[in-house]
């Protein structure tokens, strides 16, 4: 049996970490964090406001008292929807301080899909049995209360002036580590989103393990623009600093997306040491560095990329471009996580940088073996990021997809996880919960292997395209297509379609700007053949901003396949 577990599992926690592993509820940790003397800065475009965590915590207790007056108590499901503001951060704290279960509702990725977004939001509110919705006033016009809805309130309804309540009226909830802290919806990249249940005990265990492996200290300064309705943004870069009292600088996703150069300017201005982003963010930041001046990125020590799988050339391109401004390439921190384990599953050790595994493409695709190779040699290769080892309290194993047999190193199968951070299941979904587990082990749905004890992710099982007995990974095609002039990088999807003989063909859907759609489609086809040796059955060029994505920006290959079959893609021309 080949099982890998955290190397720290049998050792005590280090004494210099800014948390107490004996405190197992979020509300109790927030109380302690407010005493650390550190600040929270909230950015709005090119302006910012800085206050202490202690000040924000006092306002949060004021909000919590108002929530309790409206019936929120231990176990009450409270949903929040709004862009990243100080009031949003206050309300997140307030829900936990009131004893409630936090349900973060995603914002629409594209306003063109606002009707679908409203319908999906209502469905989530109903499904999660939400008793109260706290809504940013900017969104009130989009989501007006209807008969049968829970109560809707705005931030102003929770302030001391209208309620007459103050922080002194707040009643601390009874500590219960096994009570639900969070309902975190999955991204829905390969299926309908599900409500992942996370208890206080699991959340605290995972935050502690992540902070310990990352060597978090109170000298760190975390900078984030990630959405707070996604696990990496909410838990990894917001709740960890919020519950440890670590300095945090927080912007909104739209602040970064509208001007990607801001991200690294924030790292410079606020002397940031910790930040994170998905693949596309590093691609955008690399372009912005071509025009950058006067940046000092030398304080960055932790630069996480958690997209799965990580695009090593894109990540490396950013590291090379940022090195001119003092970035230590060893700050790269490629990791693996998922909502079903709170956030952190495997982390590398700090300052080891981006390390990759180069393997023979043919053996990977036909034999499910990761045979080491040399990049640029005579045989076709794939370069995959090494994602470290399990964090404290976690274990991993690789099993055969068909038989469940545990596999040795460098054999490709499904990644399964076990340990202290696992969700008890999906809310109100016993069938999906039963399918999620194999005894104590959680099915991740990811194809992976282990190399020298470290995790290497190949792709999602549901997304693999099987052509002539080969397992072709869509991200390899998508990366090649994104390099074609006229195609919008990060906005191409590849998937397989079955023919009458039960074999699969490749279809590529890509956002493009061009006056020669036929010529561009041929160029895309040539790029696919050059990358995987198989021509696509069809290349569909669509209008910018129409590719299906999750609320966190992940490509929705299954939804795109559905739209292709239904003929509802917004094709160019």
C-alpha angles and dihedrals in degrees: 000000000000112000125157120204136178113287090220094055095104098037128082120255114269114262096230099062114112098237140070110231089201091068105082107177128073096227092057091048092051089056092054094042092057089064097058096088097234131132141238118213120196117199124209110186106299096346132073143188123211125201133159122265085239091060093047090048092054090053089047090055088051089052090044091054089053091049091050090050087056092055102269111145140141108333099009112142111230121184124204127194127179146097119281109286137139089261091056091052090047091051093049088056091043094056091055093042089054090052094251132143111248118231112181113200117210124238121232115272091210127022090217087076096048095125092054090045092055092049092048092047092053090048091053093048090052095042094049091050091234114191097190134021120204107202130190109237090236089067100041092099092055097051110036117177117261133190110289094024121128117250116293120210135173130221091260090059089063099050123106096248098066097031100042087221127124137189087271089067093059116112115207112234120244106266111249115166092191096054119104114268100175145015103206116189114220118241094251093222092146103015144007112306115264130202108249111206115221123183125207091250093053093043093050092046092052095044090050093049093048093046092048095050091045090050092235115192136172088256090068124101115206119207119192141166095170118129115265093221091066123078097237092051099038100042107017102045104018114029095042093057090037093056096040098043092240119158110269131190111191130187131171124259091245090057089060098037094051091051114011092186088072093073095067092036087059090050088053098042096046096034091239121196102180131043141140143200143167126253097275092052092059090049091053093044091051091057092048091055090065088074099032124119135181098015123151110195096163095111094062109108102159120046107169126198112186105166112124117262100014116227099233098192092051092047092047091048089057093047091051094048093046094047088077086066095050101271112153105226088215088071087078109116113187108187144166127229143145139192092253090068094040092254117305122071106147128011130177120229113271120267094021092109130200110337121176139194115226112202139172109273095213095053091046094050101039107026101025090234126132102221112183115243141167119261110243094016129129097281126065111260143191122216114211130179121247107232103195131240133303116290120240113304095017133106132189137197137175119228134186108265093224105035105024090232113154111247134216126238117302094019112120119229141121118315113233126188135201135176149077098324101054119125116243086230146278118321114257091348110105094165094055089044091053090050091049096065138061099189106296092347125094121219108230096185089227127126109225147142138207122244118186089340094307128115120247118186120209101179146286116308092224092052099052114115113217113208121167092340093310124122103223115192114221094216090065090057093042093052091051093047091049089061093060113104110250096029117107107240112242092017103092126100129194124193141157127252124196123235128205091276093057093248122124135241128197121250122187123200116187138171111237146172111210146129091212108055094165093053092045092050089053091050090051091050091051090050091052092050091048091051104042105008094240124101117229117249089225139001113208117194114202137186119277114268096025104094111114112255136167122246088265094052100259118144112257102216095171092052091047090051089051092051090048092053092045093048092236099124112122097238124196115254 
